[in-house]
Amino acid sequence: MGLAGTLNALNLSSLSSLISLNLTSNKLYGSIPPTIAALSKLTSLDLCTNNFSGIIPLQIGSLTKLNSLNLSENQISGSIPLWLSTIPEELGRLVNLLDLRISYNQLTGSIPTSLESLTKLEILYLCENQISGSIPHEIQNLISGQIPHEIQNLVNLRDLEINTNLLDGSIPAGNLVSLTKLDISANHFDGSIPASIGNLTKVELLHLFENQISGLIPNEIQNMVSLKDLEIYTNLLSGSIPAGIENLTKLEILYLFENQISGSIPHKIQNLVRLRDLEINTNLLHGPIPAGIGNLTKLKILQLHENHISGSIPPSFGSLTNLTDLPLFDNRLSGSLPQEFNNITNLKLLDLTNNNFSGHLPHDICKGGVLAHLTLNNNHFGGPIPKSLKHCTSLSRVRLEHNQLSGDISENLGVYPHLWYINLSFNKLFGKLSSNWGGCHNLSFLGISNNKVTGNIPPELGKLTQLQVLDLSSNNLLGEIPKDLSKLTHLYNLTLSNNQLVGEVYPEFGELLSLEILDLSANRLKGRVPEQLGNCTKLRVLKLGNNHLNGSIPFQIGNLVSLDDFLDLSHNSFTGEIPSQFGKLDKLQDLNLSHNELTGHVPPSLSYMISLLSIDLSYNKLEGPLPNSKIFQNASLEWFIHNKGLCGVVKGLPSCGSFTTSKDDSNKHHKLLLLIIVSSLGSLFLLFLFVICALLILIRKEHTRHAASIEGGEYSIWNFSGVDAYKSIIEATEDFDDKYCIGTGAYSGVYKALLPSGEFVAVKKFHPSGIENSPSMQTFWIEIQALTQIRHRNIVKLYGFGSN
């Protein structure tokens, strides 16, 4: 139907002869009106699956001829007066009720004791509410022990569903001999399962799951021979599975998982030939899998994972041709998989993780073409990946890592349109990465690390727009990193370490704004680190160590304020100073800049890196005092050895006071020596006076000639263009490439440049620091002032200076 609105507009008094009212599955809302009492002849009232709210009206108790009342799947609620549950006591007047359903509402409070009067009741559904308290004593007497004479009995009750409430206390069960369905799951019942439950011989469905039931499964359960569905999972049951369970030959579903059940799987479980779903995982079961389990040919789901089961998988598993799900992970199983596995053609999920399996994988493991989840990691499987997997396009998740698989993967794997996760790491696979990977468009995780894979990284990987993790580390990969990888905007882990990759770290890597882990360490990368990496502000780990990178460390790395694990730039050829911006990395725990050619002082700003646990600056050319902060006070001397002249708080380094005194004494010695030399030279002044006069004449002539030669030169004041000169220098030195470097100092490097005019000039380039008053900038201005005031034929002429 498609009715909408409320019932308040109806003149119910004009319908006094109505016998049945069914308004189920509409869009009715509002409260159930008290005028419902006018329908005094009603025998059936069905208002389920609407949007009724408010409380159940008290007047509904006047409908004494009702034998079916269904108010399920609404929003009935309301406040609870102390003397009244939201399930009104008036329901107890409906003595002709056969069927009472008020499930899937928002009812609260307790179950009213007046329900004891509903002696004809066959179906009682109160599930999916917020009913609390214990089951009333009066009702307990109806379902356990002797039925009191004064209230007679509810022997006609067939279905009792009070699951998913807040009920507590012990389980009431026993003499409701007409019950076929008992569901008290998802409550707070505790205690043990009473032995009297064996009296419920007509029960086909018994749901006790998600409570706090403890103790043993009683042997009397073997008397419940009508059981088809037995679910007691997620409780605190202990002991073994009772042997008498073999009598429950009608069982189709048996759920005992997530308990503390011990012992072995009963051999006679093979008698439960109607079982479709057997889930006894997450317990303390041990011993082998019974060979007779092959008799359960109707099984679709067999879950034995997370136990202590040992031994091998029996060949009889080949008879389970209807099996779709087989998770056996986290056990102690061993041996090889029987070839009979090839017969399980309906298998969709096979999970054998964390066992001790060995041998080859079955060659037709995907014979049925429906295998989706194949997780066999952390075993000892060997041999090649089965060829049948190449055409197994149903695969969506594959985990084969941490085995001993071998063989060539160049052609053994195909295109998988549904695949989103594959990990082949930590095996002995070889061959090249196929371009087919680019066709797995849904792939979000690709891991093939720690193998023997060679060749180049295929640029087709740039088509995997959903990729989040790419780990190809610890192989023998060659060539450059494809620029196409910069298209993977969802990538948060790019690990290519321990290969033989060459080329540069491209500026395009700065477009990977989702990156959290970038590990390119232990390769043969060269060139400068692009400043664009500073755009990857989500980075938590940055490892570029053990390469051939050079130039200065970009100060933009200091913008990576999310770095909290590693920043490793060690074992390269970085020059210049440590950027002071590193002080912003206050989450970083491990900083390694060792084995480079860094110069200058350690920035005081590093004292703001309050999370540091390790800082390695060894094997550089650093000097001066170390910051006086906790990480340096507790640091190991090994982190600072083999530098130019570090001093400070680290035990084993000289104090900066004694370091300065030593330098002052050395200066005094040089001053004294200078005075002695100057005084001795004074006596020769007269001797050279004549020579000097003669030289002045020659110098004047030479100066005139030199000025004439310079007049039309490249750097003549009349011809000089700063932009053109800078461009010429950049071209002549190939942007200050190291091969043109003829000398380095603490703050600068000197480069030889051949200009277009054919002239050779020396260009001194100061290392950038990014700080206005840094030592390198001060040295720059001092040297400029000196060279503009000095004229000597043994001192090179200053043609110009500038800043870019």
Coordinates of N, CA and C in Angstrom, one line a residue, residues 133-323:
G133 N 15.7 -5.3 32.9 CA 15.2 -6.1 34.0 C 15.2 -7.6 33.7
S134 N 14.8 -8.4 34.6 CA 14.7 -9.8 34.4 C 13.3 -10.2 33.9
I135 N 13.2 -11.5 33.4 CA 11.9 -12.0 33.0 C 11.1 -12.2 34.3
P136 N 9.9 -11.6 34.3 CA 9.1 -11.7 35.6 C 9.0 -13.1 36.1
H137 N 8.9 -13.2 37.4 CA 8.8 -14.5 38.1 C 7.6 -15.3 37.6
E138 N 6.5 -14.5 37.4 CA 5.3 -15.2 36.9 C 5.5 -15.9 35.6
I139 N 6.3 -15.2 34.7 CA 6.5 -15.8 33.4 C 7.6 -16.9 33.5
Q140 N 8.5 -16.7 34.4 CA 9.5 -17.7 34.6 C 8.8 -19.0 35.0
N141 N 7.8 -18.9 35.8 CA 7.1 -20.1 36.3 C 6.4 -20.8 35.1
L142 N 6.1 -20.0 34.1 CA 5.5 -20.6 32.9 C 6.5 -21.3 32.0
I143 N 7.8 -21.0 32.2 CA 8.7 -21.6 31.2 C 9.9 -22.4 31.9
S144 N 9.8 -22.5 33.2 CA 10.8 -23.4 33.9 C 10.1 -24.0 35.1
G145 N 10.5 -25.2 35.4 CA 10.0 -25.8 36.6 C 8.5 -26.2 36.5
Q146 N 7.8 -26.3 37.7 CA 6.4 -26.6 37.7 C 5.6 -25.4 37.3
I147 N 4.5 -25.6 36.6 CA 3.6 -24.6 36.2 C 2.5 -24.4 37.3
P148 N 2.5 -23.3 37.9 CA 1.5 -23.2 39.1 C 0.1 -23.4 38.6
H149 N -0.7 -24.0 39.5 CA -2.1 -24.3 39.1 C -2.9 -23.1 38.9
E150 N -2.6 -22.0 39.7 CA -3.4 -20.8 39.7 C -3.2 -20.0 38.4
I151 N -2.2 -20.2 37.7 CA -2.1 -19.5 36.4 C -2.1 -20.4 35.2
Q152 N -2.3 -21.6 35.5 CA -2.4 -22.7 34.5 C -1.1 -22.7 33.7
N153 N -1.1 -22.5 32.4 CA 0.1 -22.7 31.6 C 0.0 -21.9 30.3
L154 N 1.2 -21.8 29.7 CA 1.3 -21.3 28.3 C 1.8 -22.4 27.4
V155 N 1.2 -23.5 27.5 CA 1.7 -24.7 26.8 C 1.5 -24.5 25.3
N156 N 0.7 -23.5 24.9 CA 0.4 -23.3 23.4 C 1.5 -22.4 22.8
L157 N 2.4 -21.8 23.6 CA 3.4 -20.9 23.1 C 4.4 -21.6 22.2
R158 N 4.4 -21.2 20.9 CA 5.3 -21.8 20.0 C 6.6 -21.0 19.7
D159 N 6.4 -19.7 19.6 CA 7.6 -18.8 19.3 C 7.7 -17.8 20.4
L160 N 8.9 -17.8 21.0 CA 9.3 -16.8 22.0 C 10.5 -16.1 21.6
E161 N 10.4 -14.8 21.2 CA 11.5 -14.0 20.7 C 11.6 -12.8 21.5
I162 N 12.6 -12.7 22.4 CA 12.8 -11.5 23.2 C 14.3 -11.1 23.1
N163 N 14.9 -11.4 21.9 CA 16.3 -11.0 21.7 C 16.5 -9.5 21.6
T164 N 17.8 -9.1 21.7 CA 18.2 -7.8 21.5 C 17.5 -6.8 22.4
N165 N 17.6 -7.1 23.7 CA 17.0 -6.2 24.7 C 18.1 -6.0 25.8
L166 N 17.7 -5.6 27.0 CA 18.6 -5.5 28.1 C 18.3 -6.4 29.2
L167 N 17.7 -7.5 28.9 CA 17.3 -8.5 29.9 C 18.5 -9.2 30.6
D168 N 18.4 -9.5 31.8 CA 19.5 -10.1 32.5 C 18.9 -11.3 33.4
G169 N 19.7 -11.8 34.3 CA 19.4 -12.9 35.1 C 19.7 -14.2 34.4
S170 N 19.2 -15.3 35.0 CA 19.5 -16.7 34.4 C 18.5 -17.0 33.3
I171 N 18.9 -18.1 32.6 CA 18.0 -18.5 31.5 C 16.8 -19.2 32.0
P172 N 15.6 -18.8 31.6 CA 14.4 -19.5 32.0 C 14.1 -20.5 30.9
A173 N 14.1 -21.7 31.2 CA 13.8 -22.7 30.2 C 13.3 -24.0 30.9
G174 N 12.5 -24.8 30.2 CA 12.1 -26.1 30.8 C 10.9 -26.7 30.2
N175 N 9.7 -26.2 30.6 CA 8.5 -27.0 30.3 C 7.5 -26.4 29.3
L176 N 8.0 -25.4 28.5 CA 7.2 -24.9 27.4 C 7.3 -25.9 26.3
V177 N 6.6 -27.0 26.4 CA 6.9 -28.1 25.6 C 6.4 -27.9 24.1
S178 N 5.6 -26.8 23.9 CA 5.1 -26.6 22.5 C 6.1 -25.6 21.8
L179 N 7.1 -25.1 22.4 CA 8.0 -24.2 21.8 C 8.7 -24.8 20.6
T180 N 8.7 -24.1 19.5 CA 9.5 -24.5 18.3 C 10.6 -23.5 18.0
K181 N 10.5 -22.3 18.6 CA 11.5 -21.2 18.4 C 11.7 -20.5 19.7
L182 N 13.0 -20.5 20.2 CA 13.3 -19.8 21.4 C 14.6 -18.9 21.1
D183 N 14.3 -17.6 21.2 CA 15.4 -16.7 20.9 C 15.5 -15.6 22.0
I184 N 16.6 -15.8 22.8 CA 16.8 -14.8 23.9 C 18.2 -14.2 23.7
S185 N 18.7 -14.2 22.5 CA 20.0 -13.7 22.2 C 20.2 -12.2 22.4
A186 N 21.5 -11.8 22.5 CA 21.8 -10.4 22.5 C 21.1 -9.7 23.7
N187 N 21.3 -10.3 24.9 CA 20.8 -9.7 26.1 C 22.0 -9.8 27.1
H188 N 21.7 -9.8 28.4 CA 22.7 -9.9 29.4 C 22.5 -11.1 30.3
F189 N 21.9 -12.2 29.8 CA 21.7 -13.4 30.6 C 23.1 -14.0 31.0
D190 N 23.1 -14.5 32.2 CA 24.4 -15.1 32.7 C 24.0 -16.5 33.3
G191 N 25.0 -17.1 34.0 CA 24.7 -18.4 34.5 C 24.9 -19.4 33.5
S192 N 24.5 -20.6 33.7 CA 24.7 -21.8 32.8 C 23.4 -22.1 32.1
I193 N 23.6 -22.9 31.1 CA 22.4 -23.4 30.3 C 21.8 -24.5 31.2
P194 N 20.5 -24.4 31.6 CA 19.9 -25.4 32.5 C 19.7 -26.8 31.8
A195 N 19.9 -27.8 32.5 CA 19.8 -29.2 31.9 C 18.3 -29.4 31.4
S196 N 17.4 -28.6 32.0 CA 16.0 -28.8 31.7 C 15.7 -28.4 30.3
I197 N 16.7 -27.7 29.6 CA 16.4 -27.3 28.2 C 16.2 -28.5 27.3
G198 N 16.7 -29.7 27.8 CA 16.5 -30.9 27.0 C 15.0 -31.3 26.9
N199 N 14.2 -30.7 27.7 CA 12.7 -31.0 27.6 C 12.1 -30.3 26.4
L200 N 12.8 -29.4 25.8 CA 12.2 -28.6 24.7 C 12.4 -29.4 23.4
T201 N 11.8 -30.5 23.3 CA 12.1 -31.4 22.2 C 11.5 -31.0 20.8
K202 N 10.6 -30.0 20.8 CA 10.1 -29.5 19.6 C 10.8 -28.3 19.0
V203 N 11.7 -27.8 19.8 CA 12.4 -26.6 19.4 C 13.3 -26.8 18.2
E204 N 13.1 -26.0 17.1 CA 13.9 -26.1 15.9 C 14.9 -25.1 15.8
L205 N 14.7 -24.0 16.5 CA 15.6 -22.8 16.5 C 15.9 -22.4 18.0
L206 N 17.2 -22.5 18.4 CA 17.6 -22.1 19.7 C 18.7 -21.1 19.6
H207 N 18.4 -19.8 19.9 CA 19.4 -18.8 19.8 C 19.7 -18.2 21.2
L208 N 20.9 -18.5 21.7 CA 21.3 -18.0 23.0 C 22.6 -17.1 22.9
F209 N 22.9 -16.7 21.7 CA 24.2 -16.1 21.4 C 24.2 -14.6 22.0
E210 N 25.5 -14.2 22.2 CA 25.8 -12.8 22.6 C 25.1 -12.5 24.0
N211 N 25.4 -13.4 24.9 CA 25.1 -13.2 26.3 C 26.3 -13.4 27.1
Q212 N 26.2 -13.7 28.4 CA 27.3 -13.9 29.3 C 27.2 -15.3 29.9
I213 N 26.7 -16.3 29.1 CA 26.4 -17.6 29.6 C 27.8 -18.4 29.8
S214 N 27.9 -19.0 30.9 CA 29.1 -19.7 31.2 C 28.8 -21.2 31.5
G215 N 29.9 -22.0 31.8 CA 29.7 -23.4 32.2 C 29.8 -24.2 30.9
L216 N 29.3 -25.5 31.1 CA 29.3 -26.5 30.0 C 28.1 -26.5 29.2
I217 N 28.2 -27.0 28.0 CA 27.0 -27.3 27.2 C 26.4 -28.6 27.7
P218 N 25.2 -28.6 28.3 CA 24.7 -29.8 29.0 C 24.5 -30.9 28.0
N219 N 24.8 -32.1 28.5 CA 24.6 -33.3 27.6 C 23.1 -33.5 27.2
E220 N 22.2 -32.9 28.0 CA 20.8 -33.1 27.8 C 20.4 -32.4 26.5
I221 N 21.3 -31.6 25.9 CA 20.9 -30.9 24.6 C 20.7 -32.0 23.5
Q222 N 21.3 -33.2 23.8 CA 21.1 -34.2 22.8 C 19.7 -34.7 22.6
N223 N 18.8 -34.3 23.6 CA 17.4 -34.7 23.5 C 16.6 -33.7 22.6
M224 N 17.2 -32.6 22.2 CA 16.5 -31.6 21.4 C 16.6 -32.0 19.9
V225 N 16.0 -33.2 19.6 CA 16.2 -33.8 18.3 C 15.6 -33.1 17.2
S226 N 14.8 -32.1 17.4 CA 14.2 -31.3 16.3 C 15.0 -30.2 15.9
L227 N 16.1 -29.9 16.6 CA 16.9 -28.7 16.3 C 17.5 -28.7 14.9
K228 N 17.3 -27.6 14.2 CA 17.9 -27.3 12.9 C 18.9 -26.2 13.0
D229 N 18.7 -25.3 14.0 CA 19.5 -24.1 14.1 C 19.9 -23.9 15.5
L230 N 21.2 -24.2 15.8 CA 21.7 -24.0 17.2 C 22.8 -23.0 17.2
E231 N 22.6 -21.9 17.9 CA 23.6 -20.8 17.9 C 23.8 -20.3 19.3
I232 N 25.0 -20.6 19.8 CA 25.3 -20.2 21.2 C 26.7 -19.5 21.2
Y233 N 27.0 -18.8 20.1 CA 28.3 -18.1 20.0 C 28.4 -16.9 20.9
T234 N 29.6 -16.5 21.0 CA 30.0 -15.2 21.8 C 29.4 -15.3 23.2
N235 N 29.8 -16.3 23.9 CA 29.5 -16.4 25.4 C 30.8 -16.8 26.1
L236 N 30.6 -17.4 27.2 CA 31.8 -17.8 28.0 C 31.8 -19.3 28.3
L237 N 31.3 -20.1 27.4 CA 31.1 -21.5 27.5 C 32.5 -22.2 27.6
S238 N 32.6 -23.2 28.4 CA 33.9 -24.0 28.5 C 33.6 -25.5 28.4
G239 N 34.6 -26.3 28.6 CA 34.4 -27.7 28.5 C 34.5 -28.1 27.0
S240 N 34.1 -29.3 26.7 CA 34.2 -29.9 25.4 C 32.8 -29.9 24.7
I241 N 32.8 -30.1 23.4 CA 31.5 -30.3 22.7 C 31.0 -31.6 23.0
P242 N 29.7 -31.7 23.6 CA 29.2 -33.0 24.1 C 29.1 -34.0 22.9
A243 N 29.5 -35.2 23.2 CA 29.5 -36.3 22.2 C 28.1 -36.6 21.7
G244 N 27.1 -36.3 22.6 CA 25.7 -36.6 22.3 C 25.2 -35.7 21.2
I245 N 26.0 -34.7 20.7 CA 25.5 -33.8 19.7 C 25.3 -34.6 18.4
E246 N 25.8 -35.8 18.3 CA 25.6 -36.6 17.1 C 24.1 -37.0 16.9
N247 N 23.3 -36.9 18.0 CA 21.9 -37.2 17.9 C 21.1 -36.1 17.2
L248 N 21.7 -34.9 17.0 CA 21.0 -33.8 16.4 C 21.1 -33.9 14.9
T249 N 20.5 -34.9 14.4 CA 20.8 -35.2 12.9 C 20.1 -34.3 12.0
K250 N 19.2 -33.5 12.5 CA 18.5 -32.5 11.7 C 19.2 -31.1 11.6
L251 N 20.3 -31.0 12.4 CA 21.0 -29.8 12.4 C 21.5 -29.3 11.1
E252 N 21.2 -28.1 10.7 CA 21.7 -27.5 9.5 C 22.7 -26.3 9.8
I253 N 22.6 -25.7 11.0 CA 23.4 -24.6 11.4 C 23.9 -24.9 12.8
L254 N 25.2 -24.9 13.0 CA 25.8 -25.0 14.3 C 26.9 -24.0 14.6
Y255 N 26.6 -23.0 15.4 CA 27.5 -21.9 15.7 C 27.9 -22.0 17.2
L256 N 29.1 -22.3 17.5 CA 29.7 -22.3 18.8 C 30.9 -21.4 18.9
F257 N 31.1 -20.5 18.0 CA 32.4 -19.8 18.0 C 32.4 -18.7 19.1
E258 N 33.6 -18.3 19.3 CA 33.9 -17.2 20.3 C 33.4 -17.6 21.7
N259 N 33.9 -18.8 22.1 CA 33.7 -19.2 23.5 C 35.1 -19.7 24.0
Q260 N 35.1 -20.5 25.0 CA 36.3 -21.1 25.6 C 36.2 -22.6 25.6
I261 N 35.6 -23.1 24.5 CA 35.4 -24.6 24.4 C 36.7 -25.3 24.1
S262 N 37.0 -26.4 24.7 CA 38.3 -27.1 24.6 C 38.0 -28.5 24.1
G263 N 39.1 -29.3 24.1 CA 38.9 -30.7 23.7 C 39.1 -30.8 22.2
S264 N 38.8 -31.9 21.6 CA 38.9 -32.1 20.2 C 37.5 -32.1 19.5
I265 N 37.5 -32.0 18.2 CA 36.3 -32.0 17.4 C 35.8 -33.4 17.5
P266 N 34.5 -33.7 17.9 CA 34.0 -35.1 18.0 C 34.0 -35.8 16.7
H267 N 34.5 -37.0 16.7 CA 34.6 -37.8 15.4 C 33.2 -38.0 14.8
K268 N 32.2 -38.1 15.8 CA 30.8 -38.5 15.3 C 30.1 -37.3 14.8
I269 N 30.8 -36.1 14.7 CA 30.2 -35.0 14.0 C 29.9 -35.3 12.6
Q270 N 30.5 -36.4 12.1 CA 30.3 -36.8 10.7 C 28.8 -37.3 10.5
N271 N 28.1 -37.5 11.6 CA 26.7 -38.0 11.5 C 25.7 -36.8 11.2
L272 N 26.2 -35.6 11.3 CA 25.3 -34.4 11.1 C 25.3 -34.1 9.6
V273 N 24.8 -35.0 8.8 CA 25.0 -34.9 7.3 C 24.2 -33.8 6.7
R274 N 23.3 -33.1 7.5 CA 22.5 -32.0 6.9 C 23.1 -30.7 7.2
L275 N 24.3 -30.7 7.9 CA 24.9 -29.4 8.2 C 25.3 -28.6 6.9
R276 N 24.9 -27.4 6.9 CA 25.3 -26.5 5.8 C 26.3 -25.4 6.3
D277 N 26.3 -25.2 7.6 CA 27.2 -24.1 8.2 C 27.7 -24.6 9.5
L278 N 29.0 -24.8 9.6 CA 29.6 -25.3 10.9 C 30.7 -24.3 11.3
E279 N 30.4 -23.5 12.3 CA 31.4 -22.5 12.8 C 31.7 -22.7 14.2
I280 N 32.9 -23.3 14.5 CA 33.3 -23.5 15.8 C 34.7 -22.9 16.1
N281 N 34.9 -21.8 15.4 CA 36.2 -21.1 15.4 C 36.3 -20.3 16.7
T282 N 37.5 -19.8 17.0 CA 37.9 -18.9 18.1 C 37.5 -19.6 19.4
N283 N 38.1 -20.7 19.6 CA 37.9 -21.5 20.9 C 39.3 -22.0 21.3
L284 N 39.3 -23.1 22.0 CA 40.6 -23.7 22.5 C 40.6 -25.1 22.0
L285 N 40.0 -25.4 20.9 CA 40.0 -26.8 20.3 C 41.4 -27.2 19.9
H286 N 41.7 -28.5 20.1 CA 43.0 -29.0 19.7 C 42.8 -30.4 19.0
G287 N 43.9 -31.0 18.6 CA 43.8 -32.3 17.9 C 43.5 -32.1 16.5
P288 N 43.4 -33.2 15.7 CA 43.3 -33.2 14.2 C 41.9 -32.9 13.8
I289 N 41.7 -32.6 12.5 CA 40.4 -32.5 11.9 C 40.0 -33.9 11.6
P290 N 38.8 -34.3 12.1 CA 38.4 -35.7 11.8 C 38.2 -36.0 10.3
A291 N 38.7 -37.2 9.9 CA 38.7 -37.5 8.5 C 37.2 -37.7 8.0
G292 N 36.3 -38.0 9.0 CA 34.9 -38.2 8.6 C 34.2 -36.9 8.3
I293 N 34.9 -35.8 8.4 CA 34.2 -34.5 8.1 C 33.9 -34.5 6.6
G294 N 34.5 -35.3 5.8 CA 34.2 -35.4 4.4 C 32.8 -35.9 4.2
N295 N 32.2 -36.5 5.2 CA 30.8 -36.9 5.0 C 29.8 -35.8 4.9
L296 N 30.2 -34.6 5.4 CA 29.3 -33.5 5.5 C 29.2 -32.8 4.1
T297 N 28.7 -33.5 3.1 CA 28.8 -33.0 1.8 C 27.9 -31.8 1.4
K298 N 27.0 -31.4 2.4 CA 26.2 -30.3 2.1 C 26.8 -29.0 2.7
L299 N 28.0 -29.1 3.4 CA 28.6 -28.0 4.0 C 29.0 -26.9 2.9
K300 N 28.6 -25.7 3.3 CA 29.0 -24.5 2.5 C 30.0 -23.7 3.2
I301 N 29.9 -23.6 4.5 CA 30.8 -22.8 5.3 C 31.4 -23.7 6.4
L302 N 32.7 -23.8 6.5 CA 33.4 -24.5 7.6 C 34.4 -23.6 8.2
Q303 N 34.2 -23.1 9.4 CA 35.1 -22.2 10.1 C 35.7 -22.8 11.3
L304 N 37.0 -23.1 11.2 CA 37.7 -23.7 12.3 C 38.9 -22.9 12.8
H305 N 39.0 -21.6 12.3 CA 40.1 -20.8 12.5 C 40.2 -20.4 14.0
E306 N 41.4 -19.9 14.4 CA 41.7 -19.4 15.7 C 41.4 -20.5 16.8
N307 N 42.1 -21.7 16.6 CA 42.1 -22.7 17.6 C 43.5 -23.2 17.7
H308 N 43.6 -24.4 18.3 CA 45.0 -25.1 18.3 C 45.0 -26.4 17.6
I309 N 44.2 -26.5 16.5 CA 44.1 -27.7 15.7 C 45.4 -28.0 15.0
S310 N 45.7 -29.3 15.0 CA 47.0 -29.7 14.4 C 46.8 -30.8 13.4
G311 N 47.9 -31.3 12.9 CA 47.8 -32.3 11.9 C 47.6 -31.8 10.5
S312 N 47.3 -32.6 9.5 CA 47.1 -32.2 8.2 C 45.6 -32.2 7.8
I313 N 45.4 -31.6 6.6 CA 44.0 -31.6 6.1 C 43.8 -33.0 5.4
P314 N 42.7 -33.7 5.9 CA 42.5 -35.0 5.3 C 42.0 -34.9 3.8
P315 N 42.4 -35.9 3.0 CA 42.0 -36.0 1.6 C 40.5 -35.9 1.4
S316 N 39.8 -36.4 2.5 CA 38.3 -36.4 2.4 C 37.7 -35.0 2.1
F317 N 38.5 -34.0 2.3 CA 38.0 -32.6 2.0 C 37.6 -32.5 0.6
G318 N 38.2 -33.3 -0.3 CA 37.8 -33.3 -1.7 C 36.3 -33.6 -1.9
S319 N 35.6 -34.2 -0.9 CA 34.2 -34.5 -1.1 C 33.3 -33.3 -0.8
L320 N 33.9 -32.3 -0.2 CA 33.1 -31.1 0.2 C 33.0 -30.2 -1.0
T321 N 32.3 -30.7 -2.0 CA 32.3 -29.9 -3.3 C 31.4 -28.7 -3.3
N322 N 30.5 -28.6 -2.2 CA 29.7 -27.4 -2.1 C 30.3 -26.3 -1.2
L323 N 31.5 -26.6 -0.7 CA 32.1 -25.6 0.2 C 32.4 -24.3 -0.5

